[in-house]
Short mmCIF file of N, CA and C in Angstrom, two decimals:
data_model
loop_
_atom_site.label_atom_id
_atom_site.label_comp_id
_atom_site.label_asym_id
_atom_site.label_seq_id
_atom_site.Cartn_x
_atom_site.Cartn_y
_atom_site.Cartn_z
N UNK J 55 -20.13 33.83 6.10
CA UNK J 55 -19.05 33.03 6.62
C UNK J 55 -18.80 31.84 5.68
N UNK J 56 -17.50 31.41 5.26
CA UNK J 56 -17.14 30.54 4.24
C UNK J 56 -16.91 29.28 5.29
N UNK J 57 -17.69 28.34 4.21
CA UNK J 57 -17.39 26.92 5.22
C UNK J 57 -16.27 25.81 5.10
N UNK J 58 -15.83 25.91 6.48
CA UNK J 58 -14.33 25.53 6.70
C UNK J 58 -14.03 23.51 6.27
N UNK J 59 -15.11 22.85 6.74
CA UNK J 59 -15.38 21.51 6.20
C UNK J 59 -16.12 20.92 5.60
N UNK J 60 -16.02 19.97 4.97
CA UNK J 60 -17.27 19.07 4.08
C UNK J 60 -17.31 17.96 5.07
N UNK J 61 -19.24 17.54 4.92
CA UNK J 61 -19.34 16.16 5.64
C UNK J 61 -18.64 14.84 4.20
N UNK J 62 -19.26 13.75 4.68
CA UNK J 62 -18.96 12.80 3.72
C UNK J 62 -20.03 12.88 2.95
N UNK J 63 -21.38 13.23 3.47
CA UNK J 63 -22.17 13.02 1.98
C UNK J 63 -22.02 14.38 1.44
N UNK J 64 -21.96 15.34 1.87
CA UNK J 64 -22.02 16.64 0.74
C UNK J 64 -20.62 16.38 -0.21
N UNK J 65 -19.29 15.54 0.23
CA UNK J 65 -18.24 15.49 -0.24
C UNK J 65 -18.65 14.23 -1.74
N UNK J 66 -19.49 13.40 -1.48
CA UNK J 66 -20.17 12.54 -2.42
C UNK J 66 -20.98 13.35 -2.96
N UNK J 67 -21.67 13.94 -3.02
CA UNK J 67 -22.77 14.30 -3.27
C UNK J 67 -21.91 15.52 -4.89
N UNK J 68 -20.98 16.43 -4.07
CA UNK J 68 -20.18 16.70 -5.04
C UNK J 68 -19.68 16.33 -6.17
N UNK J 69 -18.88 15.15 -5.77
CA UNK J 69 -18.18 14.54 -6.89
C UNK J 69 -18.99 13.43 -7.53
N UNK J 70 -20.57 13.31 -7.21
CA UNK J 70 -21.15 12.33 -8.04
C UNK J 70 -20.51 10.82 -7.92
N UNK J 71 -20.54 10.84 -6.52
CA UNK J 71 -19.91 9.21 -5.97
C UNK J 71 -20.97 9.18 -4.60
N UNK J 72 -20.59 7.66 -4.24
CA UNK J 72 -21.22 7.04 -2.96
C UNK J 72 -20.23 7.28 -1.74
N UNK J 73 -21.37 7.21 -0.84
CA UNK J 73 -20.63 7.40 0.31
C UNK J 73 -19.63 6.77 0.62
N UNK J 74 -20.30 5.65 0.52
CA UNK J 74 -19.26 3.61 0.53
C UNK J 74 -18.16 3.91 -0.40
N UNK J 75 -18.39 4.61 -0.88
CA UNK J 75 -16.91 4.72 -1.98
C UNK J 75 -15.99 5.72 -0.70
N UNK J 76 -15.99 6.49 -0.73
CA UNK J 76 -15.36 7.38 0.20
C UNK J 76 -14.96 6.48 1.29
N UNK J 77 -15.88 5.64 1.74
CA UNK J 77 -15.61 4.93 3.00
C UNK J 77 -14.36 3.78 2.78
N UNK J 78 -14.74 3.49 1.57
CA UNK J 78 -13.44 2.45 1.21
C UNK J 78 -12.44 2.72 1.06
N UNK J 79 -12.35 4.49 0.24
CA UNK J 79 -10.95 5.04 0.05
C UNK J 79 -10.33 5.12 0.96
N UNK J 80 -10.80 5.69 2.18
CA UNK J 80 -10.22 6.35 3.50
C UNK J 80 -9.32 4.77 4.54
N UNK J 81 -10.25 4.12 3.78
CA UNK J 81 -9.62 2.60 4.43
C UNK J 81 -8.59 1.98 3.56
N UNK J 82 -8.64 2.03 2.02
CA UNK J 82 -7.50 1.82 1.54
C UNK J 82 -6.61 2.62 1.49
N UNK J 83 -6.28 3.80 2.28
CA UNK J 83 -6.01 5.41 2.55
C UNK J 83 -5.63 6.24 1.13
N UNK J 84 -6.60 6.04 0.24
CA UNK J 84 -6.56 6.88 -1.12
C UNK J 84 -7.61 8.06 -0.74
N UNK J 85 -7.81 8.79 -1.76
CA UNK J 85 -9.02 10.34 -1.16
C UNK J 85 -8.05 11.63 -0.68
N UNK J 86 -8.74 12.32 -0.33
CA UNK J 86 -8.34 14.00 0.68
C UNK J 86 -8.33 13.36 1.81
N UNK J 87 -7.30 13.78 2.57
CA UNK J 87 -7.31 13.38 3.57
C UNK J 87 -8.38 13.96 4.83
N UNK J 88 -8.34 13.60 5.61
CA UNK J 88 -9.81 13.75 6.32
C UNK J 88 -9.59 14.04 7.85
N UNK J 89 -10.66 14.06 8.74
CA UNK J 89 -10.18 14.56 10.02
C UNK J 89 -11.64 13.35 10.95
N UNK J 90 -11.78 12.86 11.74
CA UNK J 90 -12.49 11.61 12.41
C UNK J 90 -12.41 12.86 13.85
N UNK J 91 -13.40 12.87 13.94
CA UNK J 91 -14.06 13.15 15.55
C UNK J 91 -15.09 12.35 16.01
N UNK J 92 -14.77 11.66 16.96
CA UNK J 92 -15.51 10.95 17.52
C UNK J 92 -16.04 9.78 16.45
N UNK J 93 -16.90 9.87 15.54
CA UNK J 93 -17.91 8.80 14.89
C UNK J 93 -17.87 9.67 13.61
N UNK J 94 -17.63 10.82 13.73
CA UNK J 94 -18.04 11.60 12.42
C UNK J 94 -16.54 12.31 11.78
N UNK J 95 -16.68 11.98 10.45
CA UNK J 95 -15.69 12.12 9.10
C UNK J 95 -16.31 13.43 8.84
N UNK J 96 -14.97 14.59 8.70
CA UNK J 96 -15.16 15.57 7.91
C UNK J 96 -14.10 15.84 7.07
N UNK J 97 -14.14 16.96 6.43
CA UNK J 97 -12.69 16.60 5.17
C UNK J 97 -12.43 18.20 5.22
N UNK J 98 -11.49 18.68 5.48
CA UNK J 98 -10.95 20.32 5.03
C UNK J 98 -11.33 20.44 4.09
N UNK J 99 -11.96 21.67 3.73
CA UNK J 99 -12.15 22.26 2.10
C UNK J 99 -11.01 22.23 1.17
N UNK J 100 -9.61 23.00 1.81
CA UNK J 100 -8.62 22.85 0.85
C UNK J 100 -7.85 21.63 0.81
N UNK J 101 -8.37 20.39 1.39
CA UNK J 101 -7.46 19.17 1.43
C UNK J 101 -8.75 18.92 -0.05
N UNK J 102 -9.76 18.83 -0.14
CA UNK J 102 -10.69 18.39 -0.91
C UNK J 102 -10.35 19.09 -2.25
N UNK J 103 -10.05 20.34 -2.21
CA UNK J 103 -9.48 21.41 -3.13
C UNK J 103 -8.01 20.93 -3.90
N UNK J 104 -7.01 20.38 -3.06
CA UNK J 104 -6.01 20.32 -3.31
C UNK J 104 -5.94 18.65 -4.43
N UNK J 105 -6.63 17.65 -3.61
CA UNK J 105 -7.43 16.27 -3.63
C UNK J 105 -7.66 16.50 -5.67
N UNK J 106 -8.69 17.56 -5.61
CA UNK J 106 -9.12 17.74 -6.77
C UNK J 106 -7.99 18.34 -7.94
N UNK J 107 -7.02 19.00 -7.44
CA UNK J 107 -5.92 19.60 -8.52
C UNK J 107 -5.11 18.70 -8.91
N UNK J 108 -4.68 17.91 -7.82
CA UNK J 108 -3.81 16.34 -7.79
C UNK J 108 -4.47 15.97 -9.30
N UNK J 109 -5.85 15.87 -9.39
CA UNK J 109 -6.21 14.41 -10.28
C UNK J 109 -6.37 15.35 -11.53
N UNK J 110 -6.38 16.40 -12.05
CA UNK J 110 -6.35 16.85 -13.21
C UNK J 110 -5.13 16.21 -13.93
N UNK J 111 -5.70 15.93 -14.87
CA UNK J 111 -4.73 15.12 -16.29
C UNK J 111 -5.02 16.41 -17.51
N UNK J 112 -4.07 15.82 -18.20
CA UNK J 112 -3.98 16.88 -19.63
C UNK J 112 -4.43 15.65 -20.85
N UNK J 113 -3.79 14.44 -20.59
CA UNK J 113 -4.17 13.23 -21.81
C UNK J 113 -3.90 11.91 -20.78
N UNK J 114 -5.07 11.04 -21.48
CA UNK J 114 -5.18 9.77 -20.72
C UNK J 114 -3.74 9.13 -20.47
N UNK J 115 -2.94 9.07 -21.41
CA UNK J 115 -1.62 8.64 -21.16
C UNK J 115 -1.06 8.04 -19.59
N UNK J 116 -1.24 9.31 -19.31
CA UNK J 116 -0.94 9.54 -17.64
C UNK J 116 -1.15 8.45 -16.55
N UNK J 117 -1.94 7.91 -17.14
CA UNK J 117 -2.41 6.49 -15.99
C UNK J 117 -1.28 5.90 -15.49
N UNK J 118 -1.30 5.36 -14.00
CA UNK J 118 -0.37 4.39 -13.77
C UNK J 118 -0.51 2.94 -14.57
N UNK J 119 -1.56 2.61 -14.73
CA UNK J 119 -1.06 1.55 -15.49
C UNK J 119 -0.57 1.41 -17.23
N UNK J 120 -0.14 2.70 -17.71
CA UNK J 120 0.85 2.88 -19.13
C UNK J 120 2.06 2.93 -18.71
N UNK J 121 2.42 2.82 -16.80
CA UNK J 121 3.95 3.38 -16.95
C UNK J 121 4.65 2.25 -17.38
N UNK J 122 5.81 2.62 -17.91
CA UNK J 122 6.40 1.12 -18.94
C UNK J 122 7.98 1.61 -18.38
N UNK J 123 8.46 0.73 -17.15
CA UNK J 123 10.01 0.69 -16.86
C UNK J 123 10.90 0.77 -18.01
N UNK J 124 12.03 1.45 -17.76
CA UNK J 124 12.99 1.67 -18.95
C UNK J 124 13.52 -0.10 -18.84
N UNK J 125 13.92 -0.38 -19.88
CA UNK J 125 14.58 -1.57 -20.05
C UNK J 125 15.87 -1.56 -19.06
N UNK J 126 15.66 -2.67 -18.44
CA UNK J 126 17.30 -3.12 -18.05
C UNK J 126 16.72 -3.09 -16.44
N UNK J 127 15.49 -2.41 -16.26
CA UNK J 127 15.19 -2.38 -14.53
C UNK J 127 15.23 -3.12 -14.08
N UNK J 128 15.28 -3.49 -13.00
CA UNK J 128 15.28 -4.56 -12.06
C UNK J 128 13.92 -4.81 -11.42
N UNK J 129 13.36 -3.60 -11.29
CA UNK J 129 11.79 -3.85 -10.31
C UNK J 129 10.73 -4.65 -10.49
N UNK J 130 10.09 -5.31 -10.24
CA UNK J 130 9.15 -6.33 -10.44
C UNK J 130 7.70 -6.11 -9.42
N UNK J 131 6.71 -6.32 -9.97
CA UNK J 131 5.45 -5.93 -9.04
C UNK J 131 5.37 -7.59 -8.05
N UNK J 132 4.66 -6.94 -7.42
CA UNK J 132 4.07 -8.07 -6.04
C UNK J 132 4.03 -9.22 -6.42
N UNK J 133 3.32 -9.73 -7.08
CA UNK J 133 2.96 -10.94 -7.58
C UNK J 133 4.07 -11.88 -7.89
N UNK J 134 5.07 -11.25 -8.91
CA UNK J 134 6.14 -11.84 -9.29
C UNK J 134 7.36 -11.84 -8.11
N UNK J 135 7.47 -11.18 -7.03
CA UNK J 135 8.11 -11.13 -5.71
C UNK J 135 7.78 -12.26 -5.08
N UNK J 136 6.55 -12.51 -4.87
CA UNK J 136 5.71 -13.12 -4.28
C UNK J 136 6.45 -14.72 -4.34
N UNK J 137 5.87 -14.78 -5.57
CA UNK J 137 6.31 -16.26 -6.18
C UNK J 137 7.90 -16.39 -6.24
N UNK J 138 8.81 -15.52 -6.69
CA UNK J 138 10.15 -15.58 -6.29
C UNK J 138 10.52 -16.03 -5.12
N UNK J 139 10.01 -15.32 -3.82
CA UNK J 139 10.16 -15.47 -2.24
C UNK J 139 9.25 -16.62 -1.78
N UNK J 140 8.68 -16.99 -2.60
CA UNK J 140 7.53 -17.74 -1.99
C UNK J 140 6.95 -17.53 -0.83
N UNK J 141 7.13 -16.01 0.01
CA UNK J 141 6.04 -15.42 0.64
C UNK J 141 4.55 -15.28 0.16
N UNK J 142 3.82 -14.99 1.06
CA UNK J 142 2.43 -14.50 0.92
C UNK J 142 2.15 -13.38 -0.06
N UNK J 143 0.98 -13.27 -1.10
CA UNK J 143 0.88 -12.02 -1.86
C UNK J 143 0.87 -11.07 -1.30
N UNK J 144 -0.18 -10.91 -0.09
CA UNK J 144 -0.72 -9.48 1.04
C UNK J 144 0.75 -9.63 1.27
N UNK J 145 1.77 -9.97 1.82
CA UNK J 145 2.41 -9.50 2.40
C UNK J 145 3.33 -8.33 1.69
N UNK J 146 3.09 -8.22 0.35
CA UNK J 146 3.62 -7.12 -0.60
C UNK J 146 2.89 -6.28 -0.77
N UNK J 147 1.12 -6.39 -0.88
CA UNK J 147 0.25 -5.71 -1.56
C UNK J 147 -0.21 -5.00 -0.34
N UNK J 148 -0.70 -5.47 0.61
CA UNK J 148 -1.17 -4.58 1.84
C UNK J 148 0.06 -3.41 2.49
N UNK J 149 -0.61 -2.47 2.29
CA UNK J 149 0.31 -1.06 3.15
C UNK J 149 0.44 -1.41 4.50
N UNK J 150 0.19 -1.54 5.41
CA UNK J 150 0.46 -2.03 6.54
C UNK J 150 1.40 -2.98 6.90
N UNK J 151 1.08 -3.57 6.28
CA UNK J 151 2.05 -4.77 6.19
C UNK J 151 3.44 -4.36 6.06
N UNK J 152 3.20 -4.07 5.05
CA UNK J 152 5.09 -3.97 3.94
C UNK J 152 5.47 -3.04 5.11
N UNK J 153 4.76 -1.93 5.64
CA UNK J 153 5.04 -0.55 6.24
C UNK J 153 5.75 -1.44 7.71
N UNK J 154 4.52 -2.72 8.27
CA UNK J 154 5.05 -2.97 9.93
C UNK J 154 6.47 -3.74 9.46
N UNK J 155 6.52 -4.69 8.61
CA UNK J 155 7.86 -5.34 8.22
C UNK J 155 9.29 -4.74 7.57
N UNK J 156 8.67 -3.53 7.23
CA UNK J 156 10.29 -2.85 6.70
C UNK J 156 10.29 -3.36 5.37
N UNK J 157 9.55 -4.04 4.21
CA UNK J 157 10.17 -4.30 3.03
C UNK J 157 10.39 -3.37 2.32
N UNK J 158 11.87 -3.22 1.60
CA UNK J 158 11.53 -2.25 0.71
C UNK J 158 10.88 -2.26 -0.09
N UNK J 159 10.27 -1.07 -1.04
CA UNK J 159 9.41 -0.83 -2.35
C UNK J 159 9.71 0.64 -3.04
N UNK J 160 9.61 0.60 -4.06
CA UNK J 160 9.63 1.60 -4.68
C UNK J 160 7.87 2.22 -5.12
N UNK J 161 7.80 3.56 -5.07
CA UNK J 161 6.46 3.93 -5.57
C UNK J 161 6.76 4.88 -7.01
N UNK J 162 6.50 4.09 -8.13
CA UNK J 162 6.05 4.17 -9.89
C UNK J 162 4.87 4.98 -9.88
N UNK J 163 4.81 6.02 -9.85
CA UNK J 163 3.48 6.89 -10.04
C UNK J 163 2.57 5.70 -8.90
N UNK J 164 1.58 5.33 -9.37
CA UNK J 164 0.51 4.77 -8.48
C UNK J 164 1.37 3.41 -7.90
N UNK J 165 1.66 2.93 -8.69
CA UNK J 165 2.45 1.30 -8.46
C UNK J 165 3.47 1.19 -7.56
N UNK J 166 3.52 0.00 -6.93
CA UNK J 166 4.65 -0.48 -6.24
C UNK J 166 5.33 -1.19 -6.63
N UNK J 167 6.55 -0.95 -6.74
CA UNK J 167 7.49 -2.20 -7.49
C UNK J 167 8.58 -2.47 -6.13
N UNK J 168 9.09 -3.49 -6.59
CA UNK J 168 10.51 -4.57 -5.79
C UNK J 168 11.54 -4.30 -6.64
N UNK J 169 12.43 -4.65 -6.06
CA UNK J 169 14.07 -4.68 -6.34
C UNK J 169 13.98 -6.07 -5.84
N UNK J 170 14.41 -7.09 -6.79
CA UNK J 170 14.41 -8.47 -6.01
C UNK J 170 16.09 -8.45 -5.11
N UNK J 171 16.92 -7.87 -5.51
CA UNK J 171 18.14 -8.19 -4.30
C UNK J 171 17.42 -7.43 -3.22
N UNK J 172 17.09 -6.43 -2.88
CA UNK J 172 16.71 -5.22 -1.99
C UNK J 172 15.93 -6.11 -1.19
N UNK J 173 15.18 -6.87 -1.97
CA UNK J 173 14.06 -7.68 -0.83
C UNK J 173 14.22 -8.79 -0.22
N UNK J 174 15.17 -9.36 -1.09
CA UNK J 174 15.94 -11.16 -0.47
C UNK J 174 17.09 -10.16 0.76
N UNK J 175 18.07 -9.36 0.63
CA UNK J 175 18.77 -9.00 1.57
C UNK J 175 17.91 -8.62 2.94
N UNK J 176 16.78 -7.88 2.63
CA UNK J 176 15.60 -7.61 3.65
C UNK J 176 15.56 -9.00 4.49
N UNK J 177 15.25 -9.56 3.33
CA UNK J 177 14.43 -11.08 4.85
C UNK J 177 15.33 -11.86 4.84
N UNK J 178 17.31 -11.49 4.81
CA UNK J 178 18.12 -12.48 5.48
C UNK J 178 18.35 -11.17 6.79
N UNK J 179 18.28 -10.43 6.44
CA UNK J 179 18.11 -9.54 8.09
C UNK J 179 17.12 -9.53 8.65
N UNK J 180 16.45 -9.68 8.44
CA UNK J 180 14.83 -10.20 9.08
C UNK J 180 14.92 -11.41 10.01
N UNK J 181 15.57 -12.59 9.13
CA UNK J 181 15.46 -13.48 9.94
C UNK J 181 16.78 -13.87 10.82
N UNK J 182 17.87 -12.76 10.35
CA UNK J 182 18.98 -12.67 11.26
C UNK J 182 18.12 -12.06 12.48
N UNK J 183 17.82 -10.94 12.51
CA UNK J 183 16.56 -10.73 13.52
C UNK J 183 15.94 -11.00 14.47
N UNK J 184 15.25 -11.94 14.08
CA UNK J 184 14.35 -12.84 15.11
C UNK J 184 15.08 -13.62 15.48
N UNK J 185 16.37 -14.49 14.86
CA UNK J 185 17.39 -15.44 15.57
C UNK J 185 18.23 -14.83 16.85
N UNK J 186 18.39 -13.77 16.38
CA UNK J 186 19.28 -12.72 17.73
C UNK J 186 17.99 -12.82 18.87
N UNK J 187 16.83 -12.73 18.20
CA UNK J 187 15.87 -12.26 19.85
C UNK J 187 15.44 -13.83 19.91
N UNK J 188 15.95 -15.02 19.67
CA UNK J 188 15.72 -16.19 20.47
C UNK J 188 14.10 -16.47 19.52
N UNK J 189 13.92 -16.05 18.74
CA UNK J 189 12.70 -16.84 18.09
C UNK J 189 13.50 -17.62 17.06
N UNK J 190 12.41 -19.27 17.54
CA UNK J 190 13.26 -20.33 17.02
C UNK J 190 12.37 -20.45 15.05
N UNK J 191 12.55 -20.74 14.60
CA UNK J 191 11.96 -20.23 12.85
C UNK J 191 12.11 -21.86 12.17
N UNK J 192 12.31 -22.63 12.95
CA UNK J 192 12.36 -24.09 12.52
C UNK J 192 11.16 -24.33 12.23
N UNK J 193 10.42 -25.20 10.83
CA UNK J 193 9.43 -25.49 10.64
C UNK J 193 9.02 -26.84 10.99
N UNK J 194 7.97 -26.91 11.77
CA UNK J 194 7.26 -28.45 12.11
C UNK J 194 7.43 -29.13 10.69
N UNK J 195 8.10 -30.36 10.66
CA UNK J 195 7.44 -30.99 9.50
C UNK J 195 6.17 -31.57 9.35
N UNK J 196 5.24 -32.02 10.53
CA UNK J 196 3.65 -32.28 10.41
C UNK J 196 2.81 -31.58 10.35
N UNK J 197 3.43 -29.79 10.46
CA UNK J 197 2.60 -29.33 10.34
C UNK J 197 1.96 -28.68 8.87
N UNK J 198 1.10 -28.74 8.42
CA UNK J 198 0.10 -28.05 7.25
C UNK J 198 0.65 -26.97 7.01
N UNK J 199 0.08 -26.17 8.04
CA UNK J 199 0.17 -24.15 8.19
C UNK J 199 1.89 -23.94 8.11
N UNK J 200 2.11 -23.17 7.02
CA UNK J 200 2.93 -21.93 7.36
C UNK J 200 3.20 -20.74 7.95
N UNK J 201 4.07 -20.11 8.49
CA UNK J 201 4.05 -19.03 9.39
C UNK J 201 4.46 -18.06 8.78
N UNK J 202 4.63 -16.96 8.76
CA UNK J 202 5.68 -15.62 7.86
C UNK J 202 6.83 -15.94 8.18
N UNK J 203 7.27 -16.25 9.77
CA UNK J 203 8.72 -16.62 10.07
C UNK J 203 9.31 -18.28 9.14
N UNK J 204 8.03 -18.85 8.85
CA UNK J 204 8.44 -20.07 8.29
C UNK J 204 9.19 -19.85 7.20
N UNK J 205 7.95 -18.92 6.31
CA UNK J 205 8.22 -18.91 5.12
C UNK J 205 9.85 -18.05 4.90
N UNK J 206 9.88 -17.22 5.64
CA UNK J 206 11.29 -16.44 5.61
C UNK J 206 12.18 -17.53 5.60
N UNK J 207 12.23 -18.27 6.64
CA UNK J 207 12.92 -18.87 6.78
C UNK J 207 13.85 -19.99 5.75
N UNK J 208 12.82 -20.16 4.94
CA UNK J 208 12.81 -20.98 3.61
C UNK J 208 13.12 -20.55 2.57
N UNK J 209 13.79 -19.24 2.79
CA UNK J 209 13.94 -18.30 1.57
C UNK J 209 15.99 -18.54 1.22
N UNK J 210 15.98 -18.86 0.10
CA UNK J 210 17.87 -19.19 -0.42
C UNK J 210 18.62 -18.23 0.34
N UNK J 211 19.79 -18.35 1.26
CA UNK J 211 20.34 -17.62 1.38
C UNK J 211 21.57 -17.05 0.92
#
């Protein structure tokens, strides 16, 4: 009888990695995708199979970090969004995030890039948004802390 799943350590144990590695992928949701019963991680053979054909390269080239935008793009990574909007970094870099807020992004082989109009039009509907549902986005002036609604709020319109 051919066996239908891998645990997590025979799946390490394979590829000459740690468990903790696996454990981190599945949380930054990179890896084969996997199946959780109860307490225990198992992984389909052909998701692990498939996992493995994905990452075959022919020449190092290939990396996401050689991809080089054609001139004239507009897209810009997180960081430089960031500081444009003067939002929060996570709020570009974390998947969850970008995913619960609607920002757009583009996906560059591994990378995420911005469209800076795509993303300023985003958070004047954003905070058209929350003004329609009665959240007030006025910033305390004594206060220290910024809010996400603050910071939107503060963004050129």
């Amino acid at each position: 009888m051919q066996k239908m799943m891998m645990n997590e350590n025979e799946l390490a144990t394979r590829w000459n990695i740690s468990p903790k590695t696996l454990q981190r992928w599945r949380s930054e949701g990179r890896g084969p995708r996997f199946m959780k019963m109860s307490k225990r991680v198992v992984y389909p053979i052909d998701e692990v199979f498939d996992f493995e054909s994905q990452a075959l390269r022919s020449a190092t080239w290939e990396q996401a970090s050689d991809v080089v935008l054609p001139s004239g793009s507009k897209l810009i990574d997180a960081r430089e969004i960031s500081y444009m909007t003067g939002l929060p970094l996570y709020v570009f870099t974390q998947k969850q995030m970008r995913e619960a807020l609607g920002i757009p992004h583009r996906r560059v082989q591994k990378l995420i890039r911005f469209d800076r109009d795509e993303v300023m039009v985003w958070a004047k509907r954003w905070l058209q948004d929350a003004q329609d549902q009665g959240i007030d986005v006025k910033a305390d002036p004594a206060s220290q802390h910024r809010s996400l609604l603050h910071a939107l709020a503060s963004l050129p319109v």
